PDB file of N, CA and C in Angstrom:
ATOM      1  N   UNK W   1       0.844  -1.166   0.000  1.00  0.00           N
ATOM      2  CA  UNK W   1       0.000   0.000   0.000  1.00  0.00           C
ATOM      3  C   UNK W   1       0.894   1.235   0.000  1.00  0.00           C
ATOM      4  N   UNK W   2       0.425   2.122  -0.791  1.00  0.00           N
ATOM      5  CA  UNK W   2       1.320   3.087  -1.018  1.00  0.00           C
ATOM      6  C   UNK W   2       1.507   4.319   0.522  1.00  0.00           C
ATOM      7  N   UNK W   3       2.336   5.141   0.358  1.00  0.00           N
ATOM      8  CA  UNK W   3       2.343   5.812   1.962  1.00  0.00           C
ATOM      9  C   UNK W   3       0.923   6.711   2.247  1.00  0.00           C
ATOM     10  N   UNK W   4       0.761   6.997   3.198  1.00  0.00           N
ATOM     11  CA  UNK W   4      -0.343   7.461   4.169  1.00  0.00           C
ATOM     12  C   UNK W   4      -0.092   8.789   4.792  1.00  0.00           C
ATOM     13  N   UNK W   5      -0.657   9.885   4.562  1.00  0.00           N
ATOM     14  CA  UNK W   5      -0.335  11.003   5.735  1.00  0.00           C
ATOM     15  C   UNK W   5      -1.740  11.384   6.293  1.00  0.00           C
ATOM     16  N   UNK W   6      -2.253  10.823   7.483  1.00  0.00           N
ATOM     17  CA  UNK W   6      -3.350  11.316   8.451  1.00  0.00           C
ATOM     18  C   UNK W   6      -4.397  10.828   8.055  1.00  0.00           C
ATOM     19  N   UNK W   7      -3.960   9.284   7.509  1.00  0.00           N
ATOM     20  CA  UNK W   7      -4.846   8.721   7.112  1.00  0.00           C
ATOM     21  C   UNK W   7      -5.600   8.332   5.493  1.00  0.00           C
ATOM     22  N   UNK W   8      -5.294   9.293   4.880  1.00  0.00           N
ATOM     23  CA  UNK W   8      -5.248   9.299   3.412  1.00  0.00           C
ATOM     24  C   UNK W   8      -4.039   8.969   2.821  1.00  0.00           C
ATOM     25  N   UNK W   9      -4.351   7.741   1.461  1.00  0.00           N
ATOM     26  CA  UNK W   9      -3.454   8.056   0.650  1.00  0.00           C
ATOM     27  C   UNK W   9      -3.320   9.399  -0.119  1.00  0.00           C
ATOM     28  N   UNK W  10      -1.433   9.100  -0.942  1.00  0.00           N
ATOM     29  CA  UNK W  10      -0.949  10.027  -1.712  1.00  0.00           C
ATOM     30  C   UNK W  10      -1.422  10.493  -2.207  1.00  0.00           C
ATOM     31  N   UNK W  11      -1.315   9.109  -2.838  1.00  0.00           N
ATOM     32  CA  UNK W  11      -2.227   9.157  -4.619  1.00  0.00           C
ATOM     33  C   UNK W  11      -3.543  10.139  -4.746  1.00  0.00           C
ATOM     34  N   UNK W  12      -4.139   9.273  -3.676  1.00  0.00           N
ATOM     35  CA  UNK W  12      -5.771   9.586  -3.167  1.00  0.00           C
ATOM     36  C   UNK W  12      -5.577  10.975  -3.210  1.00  0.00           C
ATOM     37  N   UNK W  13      -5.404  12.256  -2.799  1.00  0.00           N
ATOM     38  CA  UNK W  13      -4.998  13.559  -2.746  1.00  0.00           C
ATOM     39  C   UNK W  13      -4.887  13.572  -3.704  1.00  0.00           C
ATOM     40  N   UNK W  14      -3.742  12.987  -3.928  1.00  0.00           N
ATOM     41  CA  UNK W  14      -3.250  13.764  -5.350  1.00  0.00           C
ATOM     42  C   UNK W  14      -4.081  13.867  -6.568  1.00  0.00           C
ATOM     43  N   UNK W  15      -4.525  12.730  -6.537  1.00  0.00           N
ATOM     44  CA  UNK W  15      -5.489  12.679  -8.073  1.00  0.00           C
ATOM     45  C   UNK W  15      -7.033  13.534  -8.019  1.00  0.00           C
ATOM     46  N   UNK W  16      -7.680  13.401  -5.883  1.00  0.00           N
ATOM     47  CA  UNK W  16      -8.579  14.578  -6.012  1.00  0.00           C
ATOM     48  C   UNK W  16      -8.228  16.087  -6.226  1.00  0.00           C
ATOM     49  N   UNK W  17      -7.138  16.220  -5.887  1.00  0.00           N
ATOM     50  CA  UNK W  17      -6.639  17.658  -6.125  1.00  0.00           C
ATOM     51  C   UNK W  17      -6.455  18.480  -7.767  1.00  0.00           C
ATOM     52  N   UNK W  18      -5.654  16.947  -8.510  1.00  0.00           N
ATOM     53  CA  UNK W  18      -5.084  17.532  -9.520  1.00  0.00           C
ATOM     54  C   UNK W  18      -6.728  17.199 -10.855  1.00  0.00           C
ATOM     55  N   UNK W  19      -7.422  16.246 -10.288  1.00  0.00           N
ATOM     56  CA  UNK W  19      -8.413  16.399 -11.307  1.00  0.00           C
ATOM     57  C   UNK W  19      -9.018  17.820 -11.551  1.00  0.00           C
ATOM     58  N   UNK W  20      -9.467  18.467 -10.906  1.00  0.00           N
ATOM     59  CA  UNK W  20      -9.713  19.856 -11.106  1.00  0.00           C
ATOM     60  C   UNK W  20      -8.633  20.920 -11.623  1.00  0.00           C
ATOM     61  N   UNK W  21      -7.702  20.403 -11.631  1.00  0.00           N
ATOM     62  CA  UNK W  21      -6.258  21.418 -12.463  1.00  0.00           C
ATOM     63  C   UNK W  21      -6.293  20.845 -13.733  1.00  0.00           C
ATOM     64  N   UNK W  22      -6.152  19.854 -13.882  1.00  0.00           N
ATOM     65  CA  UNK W  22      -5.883  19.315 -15.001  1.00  0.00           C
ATOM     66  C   UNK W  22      -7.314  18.717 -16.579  1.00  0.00           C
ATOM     67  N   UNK W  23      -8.338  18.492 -15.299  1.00  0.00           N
ATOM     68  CA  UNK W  23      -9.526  18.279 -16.532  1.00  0.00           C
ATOM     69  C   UNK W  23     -10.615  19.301 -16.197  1.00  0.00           C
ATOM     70  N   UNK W  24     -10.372  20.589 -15.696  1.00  0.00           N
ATOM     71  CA  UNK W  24     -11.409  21.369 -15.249  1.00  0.00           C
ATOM     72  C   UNK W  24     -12.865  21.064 -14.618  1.00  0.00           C
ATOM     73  N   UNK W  25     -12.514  20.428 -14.015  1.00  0.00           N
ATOM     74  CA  UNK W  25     -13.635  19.565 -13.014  1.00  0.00           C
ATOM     75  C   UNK W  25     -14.242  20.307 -11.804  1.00  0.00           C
ATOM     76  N   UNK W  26     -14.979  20.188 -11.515  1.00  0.00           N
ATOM     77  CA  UNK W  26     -15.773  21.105 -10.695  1.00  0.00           C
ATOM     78  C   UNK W  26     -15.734  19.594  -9.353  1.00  0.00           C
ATOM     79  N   UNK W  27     -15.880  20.093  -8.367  1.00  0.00           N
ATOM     80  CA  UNK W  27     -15.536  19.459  -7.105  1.00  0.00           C
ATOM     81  C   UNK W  27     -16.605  17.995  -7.103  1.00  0.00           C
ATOM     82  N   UNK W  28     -18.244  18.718  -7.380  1.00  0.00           N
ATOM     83  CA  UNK W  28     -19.522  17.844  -7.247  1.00  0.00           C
ATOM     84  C   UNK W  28     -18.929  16.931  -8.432  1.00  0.00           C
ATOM     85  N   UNK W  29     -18.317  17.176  -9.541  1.00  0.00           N
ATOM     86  CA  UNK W  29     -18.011  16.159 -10.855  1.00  0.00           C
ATOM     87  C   UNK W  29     -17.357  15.195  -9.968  1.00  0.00           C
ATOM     88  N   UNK W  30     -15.899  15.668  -9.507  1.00  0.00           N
ATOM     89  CA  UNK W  30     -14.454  14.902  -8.810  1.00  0.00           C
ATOM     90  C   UNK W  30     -15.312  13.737  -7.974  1.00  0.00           C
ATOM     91  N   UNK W  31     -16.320  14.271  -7.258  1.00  0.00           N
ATOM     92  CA  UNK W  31     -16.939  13.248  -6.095  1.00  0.00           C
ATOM     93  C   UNK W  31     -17.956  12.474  -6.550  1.00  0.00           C
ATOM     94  N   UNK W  32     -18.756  12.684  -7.382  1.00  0.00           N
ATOM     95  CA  UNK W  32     -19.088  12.057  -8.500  1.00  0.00           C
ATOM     96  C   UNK W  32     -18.550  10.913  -9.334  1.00  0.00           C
ATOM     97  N   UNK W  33     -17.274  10.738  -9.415  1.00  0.00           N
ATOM     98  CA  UNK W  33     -16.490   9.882 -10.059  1.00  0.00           C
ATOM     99  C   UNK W  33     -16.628   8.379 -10.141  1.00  0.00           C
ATOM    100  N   UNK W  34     -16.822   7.392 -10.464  1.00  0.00           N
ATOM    101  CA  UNK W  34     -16.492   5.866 -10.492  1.00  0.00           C
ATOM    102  C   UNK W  34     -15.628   5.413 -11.317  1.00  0.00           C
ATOM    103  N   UNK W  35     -15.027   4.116 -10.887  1.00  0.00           N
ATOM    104  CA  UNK W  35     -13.670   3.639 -11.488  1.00  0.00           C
ATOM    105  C   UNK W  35     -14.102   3.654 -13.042  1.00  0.00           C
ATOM    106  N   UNK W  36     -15.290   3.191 -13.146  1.00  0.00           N
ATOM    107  CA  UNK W  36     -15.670   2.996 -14.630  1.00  0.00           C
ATOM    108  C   UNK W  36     -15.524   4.271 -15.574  1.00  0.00           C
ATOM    109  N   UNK W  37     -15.576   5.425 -14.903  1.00  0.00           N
ATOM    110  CA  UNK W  37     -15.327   6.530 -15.434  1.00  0.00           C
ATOM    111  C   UNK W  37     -13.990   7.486 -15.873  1.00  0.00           C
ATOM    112  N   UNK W  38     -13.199   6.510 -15.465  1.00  0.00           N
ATOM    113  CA  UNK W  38     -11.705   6.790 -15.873  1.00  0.00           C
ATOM    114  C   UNK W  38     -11.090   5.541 -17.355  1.00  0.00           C
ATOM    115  N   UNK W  39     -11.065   5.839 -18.021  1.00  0.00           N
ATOM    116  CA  UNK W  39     -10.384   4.852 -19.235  1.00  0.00           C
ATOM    117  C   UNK W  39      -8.613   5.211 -19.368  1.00  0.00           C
ATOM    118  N   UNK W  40      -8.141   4.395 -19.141  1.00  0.00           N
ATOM    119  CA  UNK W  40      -7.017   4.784 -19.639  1.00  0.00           C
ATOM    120  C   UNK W  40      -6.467   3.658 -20.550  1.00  0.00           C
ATOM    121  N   UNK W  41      -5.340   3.964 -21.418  1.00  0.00           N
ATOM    122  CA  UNK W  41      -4.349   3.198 -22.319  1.00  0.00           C
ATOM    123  C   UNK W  41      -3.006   3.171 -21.970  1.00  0.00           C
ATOM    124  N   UNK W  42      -2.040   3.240 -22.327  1.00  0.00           N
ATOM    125  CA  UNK W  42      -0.729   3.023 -22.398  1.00  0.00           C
ATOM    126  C   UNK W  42      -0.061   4.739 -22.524  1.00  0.00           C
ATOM    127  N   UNK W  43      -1.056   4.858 -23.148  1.00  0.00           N
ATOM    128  CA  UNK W  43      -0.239   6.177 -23.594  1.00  0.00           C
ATOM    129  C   UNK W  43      -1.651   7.122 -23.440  1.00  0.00           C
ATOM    130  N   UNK W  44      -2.527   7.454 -23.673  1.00  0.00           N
ATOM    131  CA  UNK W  44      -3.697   8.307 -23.569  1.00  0.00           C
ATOM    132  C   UNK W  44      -4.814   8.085 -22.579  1.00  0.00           C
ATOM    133  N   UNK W  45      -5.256   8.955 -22.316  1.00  0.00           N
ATOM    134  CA  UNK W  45      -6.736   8.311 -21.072  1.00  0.00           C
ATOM    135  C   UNK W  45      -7.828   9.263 -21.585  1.00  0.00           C
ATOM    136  N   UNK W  46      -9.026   9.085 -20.762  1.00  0.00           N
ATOM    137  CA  UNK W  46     -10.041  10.048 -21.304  1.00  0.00           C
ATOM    138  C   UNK W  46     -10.585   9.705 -19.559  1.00  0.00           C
ATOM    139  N   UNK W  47     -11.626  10.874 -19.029  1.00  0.00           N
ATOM    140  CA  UNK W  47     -12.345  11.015 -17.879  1.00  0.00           C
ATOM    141  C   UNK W  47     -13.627  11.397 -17.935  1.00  0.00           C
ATOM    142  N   UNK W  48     -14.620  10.631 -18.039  1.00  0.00           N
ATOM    143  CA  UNK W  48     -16.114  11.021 -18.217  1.00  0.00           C
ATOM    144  C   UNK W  48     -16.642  12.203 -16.672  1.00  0.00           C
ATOM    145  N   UNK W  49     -16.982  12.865 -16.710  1.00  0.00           N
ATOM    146  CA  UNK W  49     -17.185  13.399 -15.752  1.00  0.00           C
ATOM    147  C   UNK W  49     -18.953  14.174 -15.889  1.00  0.00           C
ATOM    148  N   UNK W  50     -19.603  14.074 -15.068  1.00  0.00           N
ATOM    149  CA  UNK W  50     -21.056  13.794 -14.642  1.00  0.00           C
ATOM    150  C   UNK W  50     -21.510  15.897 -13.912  1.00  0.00           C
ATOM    151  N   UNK W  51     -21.874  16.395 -14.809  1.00  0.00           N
ATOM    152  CA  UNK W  51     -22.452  17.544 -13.943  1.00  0.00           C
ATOM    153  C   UNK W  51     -23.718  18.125 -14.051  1.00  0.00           C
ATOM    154  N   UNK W  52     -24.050  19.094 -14.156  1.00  0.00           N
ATOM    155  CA  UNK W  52     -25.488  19.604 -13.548  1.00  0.00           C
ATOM    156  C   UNK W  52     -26.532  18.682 -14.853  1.00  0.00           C
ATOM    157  N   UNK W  53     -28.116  18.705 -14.341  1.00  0.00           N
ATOM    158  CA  UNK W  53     -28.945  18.049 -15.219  1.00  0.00           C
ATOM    159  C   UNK W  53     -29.081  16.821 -16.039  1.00  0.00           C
ATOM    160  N   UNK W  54     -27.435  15.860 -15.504  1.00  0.00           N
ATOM    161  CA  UNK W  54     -27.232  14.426 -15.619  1.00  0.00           C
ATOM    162  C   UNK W  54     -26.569  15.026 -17.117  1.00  0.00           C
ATOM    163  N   UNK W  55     -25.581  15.917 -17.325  1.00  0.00           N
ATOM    164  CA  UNK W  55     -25.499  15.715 -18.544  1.00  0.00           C
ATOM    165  C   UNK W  55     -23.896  15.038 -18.361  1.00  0.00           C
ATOM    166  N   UNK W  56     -23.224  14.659 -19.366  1.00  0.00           N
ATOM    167  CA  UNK W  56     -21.523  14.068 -18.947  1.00  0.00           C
ATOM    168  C   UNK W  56     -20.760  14.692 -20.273  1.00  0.00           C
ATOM    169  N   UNK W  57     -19.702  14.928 -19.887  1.00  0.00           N
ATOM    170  CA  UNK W  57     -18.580  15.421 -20.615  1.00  0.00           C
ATOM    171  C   UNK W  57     -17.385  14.370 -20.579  1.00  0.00           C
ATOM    172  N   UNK W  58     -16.805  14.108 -21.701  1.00  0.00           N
ATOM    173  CA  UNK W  58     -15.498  13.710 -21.851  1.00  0.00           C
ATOM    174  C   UNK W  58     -14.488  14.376 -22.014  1.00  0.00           C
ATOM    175  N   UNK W  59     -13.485  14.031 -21.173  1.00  0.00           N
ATOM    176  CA  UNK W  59     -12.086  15.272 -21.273  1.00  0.00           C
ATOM    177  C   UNK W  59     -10.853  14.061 -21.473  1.00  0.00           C
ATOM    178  N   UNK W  60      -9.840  14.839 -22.119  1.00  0.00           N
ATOM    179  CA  UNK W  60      -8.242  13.965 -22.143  1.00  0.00           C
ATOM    180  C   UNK W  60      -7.719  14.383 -20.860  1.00  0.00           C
ATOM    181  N   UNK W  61      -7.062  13.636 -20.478  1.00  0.00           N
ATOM    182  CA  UNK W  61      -6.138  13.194 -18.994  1.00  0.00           C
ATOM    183  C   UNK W  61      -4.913  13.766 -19.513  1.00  0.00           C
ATOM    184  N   UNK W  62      -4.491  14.860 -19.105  1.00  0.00           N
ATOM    185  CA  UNK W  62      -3.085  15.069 -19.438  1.00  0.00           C
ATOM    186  C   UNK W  62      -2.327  13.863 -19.295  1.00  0.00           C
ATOM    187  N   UNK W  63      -1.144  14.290 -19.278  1.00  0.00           N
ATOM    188  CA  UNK W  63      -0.424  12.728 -18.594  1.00  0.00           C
ATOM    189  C   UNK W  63       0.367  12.275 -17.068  1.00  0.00           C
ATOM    190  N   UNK W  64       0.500  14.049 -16.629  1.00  0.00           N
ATOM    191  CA  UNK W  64       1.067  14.064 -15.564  1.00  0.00           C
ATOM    192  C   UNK W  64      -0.251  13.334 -14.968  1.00  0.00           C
ATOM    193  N   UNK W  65      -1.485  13.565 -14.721  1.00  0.00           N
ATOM    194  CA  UNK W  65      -2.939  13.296 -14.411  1.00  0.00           C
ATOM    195  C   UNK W  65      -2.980  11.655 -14.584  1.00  0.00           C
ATOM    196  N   UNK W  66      -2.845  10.969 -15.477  1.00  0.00           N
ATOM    197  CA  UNK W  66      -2.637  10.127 -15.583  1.00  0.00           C
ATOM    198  C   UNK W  66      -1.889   8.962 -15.250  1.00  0.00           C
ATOM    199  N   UNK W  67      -0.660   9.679 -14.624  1.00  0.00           N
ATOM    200  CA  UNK W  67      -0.022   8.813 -14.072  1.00  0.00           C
ATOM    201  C   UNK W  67      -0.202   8.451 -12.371  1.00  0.00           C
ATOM    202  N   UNK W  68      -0.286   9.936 -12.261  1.00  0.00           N
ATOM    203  CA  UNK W  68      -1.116   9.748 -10.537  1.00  0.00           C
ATOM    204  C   UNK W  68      -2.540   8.780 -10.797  1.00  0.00           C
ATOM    205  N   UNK W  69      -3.594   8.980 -11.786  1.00  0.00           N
ATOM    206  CA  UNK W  69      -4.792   8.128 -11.568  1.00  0.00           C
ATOM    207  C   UNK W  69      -3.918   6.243 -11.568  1.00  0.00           C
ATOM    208  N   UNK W  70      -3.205   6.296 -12.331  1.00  0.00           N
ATOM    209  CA  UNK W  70      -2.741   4.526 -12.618  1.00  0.00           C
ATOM    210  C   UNK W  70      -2.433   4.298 -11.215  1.00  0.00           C
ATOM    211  N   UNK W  71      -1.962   5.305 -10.604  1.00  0.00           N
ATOM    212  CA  UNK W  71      -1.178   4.833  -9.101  1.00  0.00           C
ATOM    213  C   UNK W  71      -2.191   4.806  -7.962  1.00  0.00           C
ATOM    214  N   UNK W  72      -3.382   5.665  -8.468  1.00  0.00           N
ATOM    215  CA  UNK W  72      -4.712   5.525  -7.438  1.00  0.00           C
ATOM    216  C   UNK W  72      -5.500   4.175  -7.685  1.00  0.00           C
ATOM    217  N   UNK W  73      -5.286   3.856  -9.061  1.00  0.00           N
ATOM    218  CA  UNK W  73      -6.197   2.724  -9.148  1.00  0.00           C
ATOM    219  C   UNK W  73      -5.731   1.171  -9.359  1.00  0.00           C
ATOM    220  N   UNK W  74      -4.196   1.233  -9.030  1.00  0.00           N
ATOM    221  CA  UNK W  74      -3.676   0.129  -8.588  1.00  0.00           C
ATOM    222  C   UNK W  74      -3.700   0.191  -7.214  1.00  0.00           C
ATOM    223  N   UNK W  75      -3.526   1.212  -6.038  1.00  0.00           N
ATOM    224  CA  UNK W  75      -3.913   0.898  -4.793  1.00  0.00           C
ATOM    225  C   UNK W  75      -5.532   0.837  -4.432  1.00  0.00           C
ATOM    226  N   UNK W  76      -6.247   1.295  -5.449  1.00  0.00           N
ATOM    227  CA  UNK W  76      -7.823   1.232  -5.285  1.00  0.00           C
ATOM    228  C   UNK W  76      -8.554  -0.175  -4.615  1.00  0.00           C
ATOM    229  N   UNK W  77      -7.946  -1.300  -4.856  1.00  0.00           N
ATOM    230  CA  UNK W  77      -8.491  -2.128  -4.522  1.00  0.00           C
ATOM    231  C   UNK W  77      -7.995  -2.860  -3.174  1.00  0.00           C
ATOM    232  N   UNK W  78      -7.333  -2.449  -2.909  1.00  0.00           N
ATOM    233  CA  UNK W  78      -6.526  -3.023  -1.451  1.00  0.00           C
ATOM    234  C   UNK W  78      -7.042  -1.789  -0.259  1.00  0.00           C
ATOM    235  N   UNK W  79      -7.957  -0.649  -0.391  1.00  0.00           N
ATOM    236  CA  UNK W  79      -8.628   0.142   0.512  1.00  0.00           C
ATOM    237  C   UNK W  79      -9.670  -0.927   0.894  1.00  0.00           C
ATOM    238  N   UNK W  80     -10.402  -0.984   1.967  1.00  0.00           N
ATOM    239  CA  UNK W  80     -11.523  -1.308   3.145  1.00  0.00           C
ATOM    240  C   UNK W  80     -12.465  -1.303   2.079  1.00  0.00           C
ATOM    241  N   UNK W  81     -13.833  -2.211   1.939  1.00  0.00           N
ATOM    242  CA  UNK W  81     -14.546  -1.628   1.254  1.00  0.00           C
ATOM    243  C   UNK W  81     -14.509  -1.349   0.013  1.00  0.00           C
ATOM    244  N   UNK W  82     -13.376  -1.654  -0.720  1.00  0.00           N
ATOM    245  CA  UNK W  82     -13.421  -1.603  -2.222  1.00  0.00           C
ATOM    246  C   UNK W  82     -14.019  -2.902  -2.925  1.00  0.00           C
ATOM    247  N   UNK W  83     -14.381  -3.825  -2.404  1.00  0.00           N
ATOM    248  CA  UNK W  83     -15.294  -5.140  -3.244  1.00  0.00           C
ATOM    249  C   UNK W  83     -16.274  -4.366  -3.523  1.00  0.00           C
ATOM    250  N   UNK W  84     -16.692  -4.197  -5.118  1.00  0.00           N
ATOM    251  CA  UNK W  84     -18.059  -4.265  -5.005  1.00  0.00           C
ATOM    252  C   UNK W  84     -18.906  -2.919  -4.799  1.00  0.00           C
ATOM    253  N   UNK W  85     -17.729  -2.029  -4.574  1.00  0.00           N
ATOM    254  CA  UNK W  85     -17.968  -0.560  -5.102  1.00  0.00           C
ATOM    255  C   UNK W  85     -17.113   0.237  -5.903  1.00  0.00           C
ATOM    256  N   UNK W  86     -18.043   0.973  -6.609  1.00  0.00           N
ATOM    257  CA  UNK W  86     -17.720   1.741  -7.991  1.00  0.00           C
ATOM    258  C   UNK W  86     -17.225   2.827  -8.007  1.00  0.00           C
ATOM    259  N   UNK W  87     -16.890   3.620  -6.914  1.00  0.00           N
ATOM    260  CA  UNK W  87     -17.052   4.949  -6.576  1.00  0.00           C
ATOM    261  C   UNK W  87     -15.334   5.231  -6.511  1.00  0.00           C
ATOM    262  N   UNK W  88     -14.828   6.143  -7.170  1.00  0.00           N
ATOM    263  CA  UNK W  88     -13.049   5.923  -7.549  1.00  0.00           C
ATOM    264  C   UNK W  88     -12.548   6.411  -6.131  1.00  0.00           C
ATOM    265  N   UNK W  89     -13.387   7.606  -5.130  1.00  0.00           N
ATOM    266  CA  UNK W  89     -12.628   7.765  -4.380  1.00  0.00           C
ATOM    267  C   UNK W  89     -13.270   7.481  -3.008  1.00  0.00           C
ATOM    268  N   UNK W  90     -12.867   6.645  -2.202  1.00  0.00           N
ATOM    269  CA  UNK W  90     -13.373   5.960  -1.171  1.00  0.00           C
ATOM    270  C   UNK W  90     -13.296   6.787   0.164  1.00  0.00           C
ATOM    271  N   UNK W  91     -14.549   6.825   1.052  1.00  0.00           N
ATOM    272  CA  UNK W  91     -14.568   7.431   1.738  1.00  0.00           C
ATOM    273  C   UNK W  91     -12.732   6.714   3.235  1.00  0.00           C
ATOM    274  N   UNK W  92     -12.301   8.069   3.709  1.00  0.00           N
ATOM    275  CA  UNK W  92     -11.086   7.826   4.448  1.00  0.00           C
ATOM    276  C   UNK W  92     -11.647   7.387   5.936  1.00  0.00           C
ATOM    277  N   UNK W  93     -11.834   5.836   6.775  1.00  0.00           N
ATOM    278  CA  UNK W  93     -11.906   6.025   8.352  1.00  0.00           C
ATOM    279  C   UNK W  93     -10.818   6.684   9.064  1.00  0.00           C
ATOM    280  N   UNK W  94     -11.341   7.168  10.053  1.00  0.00           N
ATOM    281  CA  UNK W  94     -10.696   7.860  10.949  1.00  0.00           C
ATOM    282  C   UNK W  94     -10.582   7.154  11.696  1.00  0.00           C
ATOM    283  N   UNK W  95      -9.469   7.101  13.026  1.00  0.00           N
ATOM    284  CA  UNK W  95      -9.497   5.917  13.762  1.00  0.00           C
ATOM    285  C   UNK W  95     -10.528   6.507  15.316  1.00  0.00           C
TER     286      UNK W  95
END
């Protein structure tokens, strides 16, 4: 598992932070998110993102963006609670 500060992953930060820098995402989109809604390739990605009146937009993933999401969603499944839910960014327990 990748490192932890106060309970959150890196990644986890990083990729909620930088989605809004990088695909102009509005916060309600970012939290909005499911794994299914990130595509990526080898070399290109795309991010469906969900806002007012159910409508969705597709945006390109820079790549810096991209490389933080690969690193969120290879630790994605080793968080509490990731069987069996869709939702990319998982709520953090507190102890």
């Amino acid at each position: 598992m990748a490192a932890r500060r106060g309970g959150a992953s890196v990644p986890r930060g990083r990729c909620i932070a930088l989605i809004p820098y990088y695909a102009g995402a509005r916060i309600s989109e970012v939290v909005r998110l499911d794994t299914d809604d990130v595509q990526l390739s080898a070399r290109k990605g795309r991010l469906r993102l969900y806002g007012k009146c159910g409508k969705f937009r597709e945006v390109d993933i820079h790549p810096q963006l991209r490389a933080e999401l690969q690193l969120w969603l290879d630790e994605h499944p080793n968080w509490p609670n990731a069987d069996g839910n869709r939702a990319l960014f998982l709520a953090v327990e507190l102890p």
